[in-house]
Amino acid sequence: DIPESKLKVLNLRDERSHYPLLSLTDQFGNAFQSIVTNAMEISPGIFVLTTSRNGIYIYDRFHHKLVNHRHNAADPTSLVNNTPYTITTDSTGWVFIGATPHGISYFKSNAVIGQQSIFMDKQGNSYDGYISSIATLDNVNYFIGTNDDLLAWNRNTNTTQFLINKLDIDIPVKDQVNYVAFDNKRRLWACIPGQGICVLDENHNLVTFLNLATNDNTNV
């Protein structure tokens, strides 16, 4: 609830609502007074809440606990900044947080938080801006939608490839990729607002480009 700056839970069955964090304080004894911008259940009863300026909160619904994580300029294992939004997880328990405009932070229970603020390929192309979406199949290779391209980032080797602008499709050189997801054939779908959808195979080759025609929406 933005006007109240409170997290509200709505029961869709009986349409009743309540405020689960109303009586909670974090590990420092501070009450929750943040605007929630995104939320995801990362394991049963455990939620990540991103906020507009106060980093992230980990809410344990079963134990009624709240833990706040923020950026600390003196600590490279802290959150990359205090304005996160995008949340995604892999199958092994790692959680990835996209934090505009400084890249991503990633963590796992009982593991150190990592940061990746600059993505660079072998040709010297680099990116350090907005992260809109993240997807992975193998928990090593991550596909990241950004303000002007689709990145393929290998977390083990810290190597990056810039994919969309190298494809032979008729789109502007710099355009946002705002959502990425895999289908059941392991193909990657990348949405480019106002342009269409690219479908790539496992070798990053173009399978098809669903072009958005303003006068014929049957092409989408």
C-alpha positions as a Markdown table, in Angstrom:
| # | Residue | x | y | z |
|---|---|---|---|---|
| 1 | Asp | 0.0 | 0.0 | 0.0 |
| 2 | Ile | 2.0 | 3.0 | -1.3 |
| 3 | Pro | 0.0 | 5.8 | 0.4 |
| 4 | Glu | 0.4 | 4.1 | 3.8 |
| 5 | Ser | 4.0 | 2.9 | 3.1 |
| 6 | Lys | 2.9 | -0.5 | 4.4 |
| 7 | Leu | 3.0 | -4.1 | 3.0 |
| 8 | Lys | -0.6 | -5.4 | 2.7 |
| 9 | Val | -1.5 | -9.0 | 2.1 |
| 10 | Leu | -4.8 | -9.7 | 0.4 |
| 11 | Asn | -6.7 | -13.0 | 0.7 |
| 12 | Leu | -8.3 | -13.6 | -2.6 |
| 13 | Arg | -10.8 | -16.1 | -1.2 |
| 14 | Asp | -12.5 | -13.9 | 1.4 |
| 15 | Glu | -11.0 | -10.5 | 0.2 |
| 16 | Arg | -9.7 | -9.7 | 3.7 |
| 17 | Ser | -6.4 | -7.9 | 4.1 |
| 18 | His | -3.9 | -7.5 | 6.9 |
| 19 | Tyr | -0.4 | -6.0 | 7.5 |
| 20 | Pro | 2.1 | -8.8 | 8.3 |
| 21 | Leu | 5.0 | -6.5 | 9.1 |
| 22 | Leu | 3.0 | -4.1 | 11.3 |
| 23 | Ser | 4.4 | -5.2 | 14.6 |
| 24 | Leu | 7.8 | -6.4 | 13.4 |
| 25 | Thr | 11.2 | -4.8 | 13.7 |
| 26 | Asp | 14.4 | -5.8 | 11.9 |
| 27 | Gln | 17.6 | -7.1 | 13.4 |
| 28 | Phe | 18.5 | -3.5 | 14.4 |
| 29 | Gly | 15.2 | -2.9 | 16.2 |
| 30 | Asn | 13.9 | -0.6 | 13.4 |
| 31 | Ala | 10.3 | -0.7 | 12.3 |
| 32 | Phe | 9.5 | -1.4 | 8.7 |
| 33 | Gln | 8.8 | 1.9 | 7.0 |
| 34 | Ser | 9.6 | 1.3 | 3.3 |
| 35 | Ile | 7.7 | 1.2 | 0.0 |
| 36 | Val | 7.9 | -2.3 | -1.3 |
| 37 | Thr | 8.7 | -2.4 | -5.0 |
| 38 | Asn | 8.8 | -6.1 | -5.6 |
| 39 | Ala | 8.5 | -9.4 | -3.8 |
| 40 | Met | 9.2 | -13.1 | -4.3 |
| 41 | Glu | 8.9 | -16.2 | -2.2 |
| 42 | Ile | 12.4 | -17.7 | -2.5 |
| 43 | Ser | 11.7 | -20.8 | -0.3 |
| 44 | Pro | 8.6 | -21.9 | 1.7 |
| 45 | Gly | 7.7 | -19.1 | 4.0 |
| 46 | Ile | 10.7 | -17.0 | 3.1 |
| 47 | Phe | 10.2 | -13.8 | 1.1 |
| 48 | Val | 12.6 | -11.3 | -0.4 |
| 49 | Leu | 11.1 | -7.7 | -0.5 |
| 50 | Thr | 12.8 | -5.0 | -2.5 |
| 51 | Thr | 12.2 | -1.4 | -1.5 |
| 52 | Ser | 12.5 | 2.0 | -3.1 |
| 53 | Arg | 15.4 | 3.2 | -1.0 |
| 54 | Asn | 16.1 | 0.9 | 1.9 |
| 55 | Gly | 17.7 | -2.2 | 0.2 |
| 56 | Ile | 16.0 | -5.6 | 0.7 |
| 57 | Tyr | 14.3 | -7.3 | 3.5 |
| 58 | Ile | 14.1 | -11.0 | 4.2 |
| 59 | Tyr | 10.8 | -11.9 | 5.7 |
| 60 | Asp | 10.4 | -15.2 | 7.5 |
| 61 | Arg | 6.6 | -15.7 | 7.7 |
| 62 | Phe | 6.8 | -18.9 | 9.8 |
| 63 | His | 9.1 | -17.4 | 12.5 |
| 64 | His | 7.8 | -13.9 | 12.1 |
| 65 | Lys | 11.3 | -12.4 | 11.6 |
| 66 | Leu | 12.5 | -9.5 | 9.5 |
| 67 | Val | 16.1 | -8.9 | 8.3 |
| 68 | Asn | 17.3 | -5.9 | 6.4 |
| 69 | His | 20.2 | -5.8 | 4.0 |
| 70 | Arg | 21.6 | -2.5 | 2.6 |
| 71 | His | 24.5 | -1.2 | 0.7 |
| 72 | Asn | 27.7 | -0.5 | 2.7 |
| 73 | Ala | 30.3 | 1.4 | 0.8 |
| 74 | Ala | 33.0 | -0.2 | 2.9 |
| 75 | Asp | 31.8 | -3.7 | 2.5 |
| 76 | Pro | 32.1 | -5.4 | -1.0 |
| 77 | Thr | 29.9 | -8.3 | 0.2 |
| 78 | Ser | 27.0 | -6.0 | 1.0 |
| 79 | Leu | 24.1 | -5.2 | -1.4 |
| 80 | Val | 25.3 | -3.3 | -4.5 |
| 81 | Asn | 22.9 | -0.4 | -3.8 |
| 82 | Asn | 19.7 | 0.5 | -1.9 |
| 83 | Thr | 17.3 | 0.7 | -4.9 |
| 84 | Pro | 16.9 | -3.0 | -6.0 |
| 85 | Tyr | 13.9 | -4.2 | -8.0 |
| 86 | Thr | 14.4 | -7.4 | -10.1 |
| 87 | Ile | 14.4 | -10.7 | -8.2 |
| 88 | Thr | 15.1 | -14.2 | -9.6 |
| 89 | Thr | 16.3 | -17.5 | -8.2 |
| 90 | Asp | 18.1 | -20.6 | -9.6 |
| 91 | Ser | 17.4 | -24.2 | -8.8 |
| 92 | Thr | 20.2 | -24.4 | -6.2 |
| 93 | Gly | 19.0 | -21.6 | -3.9 |
| 94 | Trp | 21.0 | -18.6 | -5.2 |
| 95 | Val | 19.0 | -15.4 | -5.3 |
| 96 | Phe | 19.8 | -12.6 | -7.8 |
| 97 | Ile | 18.8 | -9.0 | -7.2 |
| 98 | Gly | 18.9 | -6.4 | -10.0 |
| 99 | Ala | 19.7 | -3.0 | -8.5 |
| 100 | Thr | 19.5 | 0.0 | -10.8 |
| 101 | Pro | 21.9 | 1.4 | -11.9 |
| 102 | His | 24.7 | -0.7 | -10.4 |
| 103 | Gly | 24.3 | -4.3 | -11.8 |
| 104 | Ile | 23.3 | -7.3 | -9.7 |
| 105 | Ser | 23.9 | -8.7 | -6.2 |
| 106 | Tyr | 23.6 | -12.4 | -5.6 |
| 107 | Phe | 23.5 | -14.5 | -2.4 |
| 108 | Lys | 22.6 | -17.8 | -0.9 |
| 109 | Ser | 21.8 | -18.9 | 2.6 |
| 110 | Asn | 25.1 | -19.2 | 4.6 |
| 111 | Ala | 27.0 | -17.8 | 1.6 |
| 112 | Val | 28.7 | -14.5 | 1.0 |
| 113 | Ile | 26.8 | -11.9 | -1.1 |
| 114 | Gly | 28.5 | -11.3 | -4.5 |
| 115 | Gln | 28.3 | -8.3 | -6.8 |
| 116 | Gln | 28.5 | -7.9 | -10.5 |
| 117 | Ser | 28.4 | -4.2 | -11.4 |
| 118 | Ile | 30.2 | -4.3 | -14.8 |
| 119 | Phe | 29.7 | -6.7 | -17.7 |
| 120 | Met | 32.4 | -6.7 | -20.4 |
| 121 | Asp | 33.1 | -8.9 | -23.4 |
| 122 | Lys | 36.4 | -9.7 | -25.2 |
| 123 | Gln | 35.8 | -6.9 | -27.7 |
| 124 | Gly | 35.7 | -4.2 | -25.0 |
| 125 | Asn | 32.0 | -3.7 | -25.0 |
| 126 | Ser | 30.7 | -3.0 | -21.5 |
| 127 | Tyr | 27.5 | -2.4 | -19.6 |
| 128 | Asp | 26.8 | -1.1 | -16.0 |
| 129 | Gly | 23.2 | 0.0 | -16.2 |
| 130 | Tyr | 19.6 | -1.1 | -15.6 |
| 131 | Ile | 18.8 | -4.8 | -15.2 |
| 132 | Ser | 15.2 | -5.7 | -16.2 |
| 133 | Ser | 15.1 | -9.5 | -16.1 |
| 134 | Ile | 17.3 | -12.6 | -15.5 |
| 135 | Ala | 16.9 | -16.2 | -16.5 |
| 136 | Thr | 19.1 | -19.4 | -16.3 |
| 137 | Leu | 18.8 | -23.1 | -17.1 |
| 138 | Asp | 22.1 | -24.4 | -15.7 |
| 139 | Asn | 22.8 | -22.0 | -12.8 |
| 140 | Val | 26.0 | -21.0 | -14.5 |
| 141 | Asn | 25.0 | -19.2 | -17.6 |
| 142 | Tyr | 22.7 | -16.3 | -17.0 |
| 143 | Phe | 20.8 | -14.3 | -19.6 |
| 144 | Ile | 20.2 | -10.7 | -18.5 |
| 145 | Gly | 17.8 | -8.2 | -20.1 |
| 146 | Thr | 19.2 | -4.7 | -20.1 |
| 147 | Asn | 18.5 | -1.2 | -21.4 |
| 148 | Asp | 20.1 | -1.8 | -24.7 |
| 149 | Asp | 20.9 | -5.5 | -25.2 |
| 150 | Leu | 20.6 | -9.1 | -24.0 |
| 151 | Leu | 23.7 | -10.3 | -22.1 |
| 152 | Ala | 24.9 | -13.9 | -21.7 |
| 153 | Trp | 27.0 | -13.9 | -18.5 |
| 154 | Asn | 28.9 | -17.0 | -17.3 |
| 155 | Arg | 29.2 | -16.6 | -13.5 |
| 156 | Asn | 32.0 | -19.2 | -13.2 |
| 157 | Thr | 34.4 | -17.5 | -15.7 |
| 158 | Asn | 32.9 | -13.9 | -15.4 |
| 159 | Thr | 32.7 | -13.6 | -19.2 |
| 160 | Thr | 29.9 | -11.8 | -21.1 |
| 161 | Gln | 28.5 | -11.9 | -24.6 |
| 162 | Phe | 26.2 | -9.2 | -26.0 |
| 163 | Leu | 23.6 | -11.1 | -28.1 |
| 164 | Ile | 20.8 | -9.0 | -29.6 |
| 165 | Asn | 22.7 | -6.4 | -31.5 |
| 166 | Lys | 24.7 | -9.1 | -33.3 |
| 167 | Leu | 21.6 | -10.8 | -34.7 |
| 168 | Asp | 20.5 | -10.2 | -38.3 |
| 169 | Ile | 17.2 | -8.6 | -37.4 |
| 170 | Asp | 15.8 | -5.2 | -38.3 |
| 171 | Ile | 15.7 | -3.4 | -34.9 |
| 172 | Pro | 17.4 | -0.2 | -33.6 |
| 173 | Val | 21.1 | -0.8 | -32.6 |
| 174 | Lys | 20.3 | 0.2 | -29.0 |
| 175 | Asp | 17.0 | -1.0 | -27.6 |
| 176 | Gln | 15.8 | -2.4 | -24.3 |
| 177 | Val | 15.2 | -6.1 | -23.6 |
| 178 | Asn | 12.7 | -6.0 | -20.8 |
| 179 | Tyr | 11.9 | -9.7 | -20.2 |
| 180 | Val | 13.7 | -13.0 | -20.8 |
| 181 | Ala | 12.4 | -16.6 | -20.2 |
| 182 | Phe | 13.0 | -20.2 | -21.4 |
| 183 | Asp | 10.4 | -22.5 | -22.9 |
| 184 | Asn | 10.3 | -26.3 | -22.5 |
| 185 | Lys | 12.5 | -26.8 | -25.5 |
| 186 | Arg | 15.3 | -24.8 | -23.8 |
| 187 | Arg | 14.9 | -21.9 | -26.2 |
| 188 | Leu | 15.3 | -18.4 | -24.9 |
| 189 | Trp | 12.6 | -15.8 | -25.6 |
| 190 | Ala | 13.6 | -12.1 | -25.3 |
| 191 | Cys | 11.0 | -9.3 | -25.5 |
| 192 | Ile | 12.0 | -6.0 | -27.0 |
| 193 | Pro | 9.2 | -3.5 | -26.4 |
| 194 | Gly | 7.9 | -1.8 | -29.5 |
| 195 | Gln | 9.9 | -4.2 | -31.8 |
| 196 | Gly | 9.0 | -7.8 | -31.1 |
| 197 | Ile | 10.3 | -11.0 | -29.6 |
| 198 | Cys | 13.5 | -12.9 | -30.4 |
| 199 | Val | 13.7 | -16.6 | -29.9 |
| 200 | Leu | 17.2 | -18.1 | -29.6 |
| 201 | Asp | 18.4 | -21.7 | -29.5 |
| 202 | Glu | 21.0 | -23.1 | -27.0 |
| 203 | Asn | 23.9 | -21.8 | -29.2 |
| 204 | His | 22.5 | -18.2 | -29.2 |
| 205 | Asn | 21.4 | -18.6 | -32.8 |
| 206 | Leu | 18.2 | -16.9 | -33.9 |
| 207 | Val | 15.3 | -19.3 | -34.3 |
| 208 | Thr | 12.7 | -16.7 | -35.2 |
| 209 | Phe | 11.9 | -13.0 | -34.7 |
| 210 | Leu | 8.3 | -12.3 | -34.0 |
| 211 | Asn | 8.1 | -8.8 | -35.5 |
| 212 | Leu | 5.7 | -6.3 | -34.0 |
| 213 | Ala | 3.9 | -4.7 | -36.9 |
| 214 | Thr | 1.9 | -1.7 | -35.8 |
| 215 | Asn | -0.7 | -2.3 | -38.5 |
| 216 | Asp | -1.0 | -6.1 | -38.2 |
| 217 | Asn | -1.0 | -7.5 | -34.7 |
| 218 | Thr | -1.3 | -11.0 | -36.0 |
| 219 | Asn | 2.5 | -11.1 | -36.5 |
| 220 | Val | 3.1 | -11.0 | -32.7 |
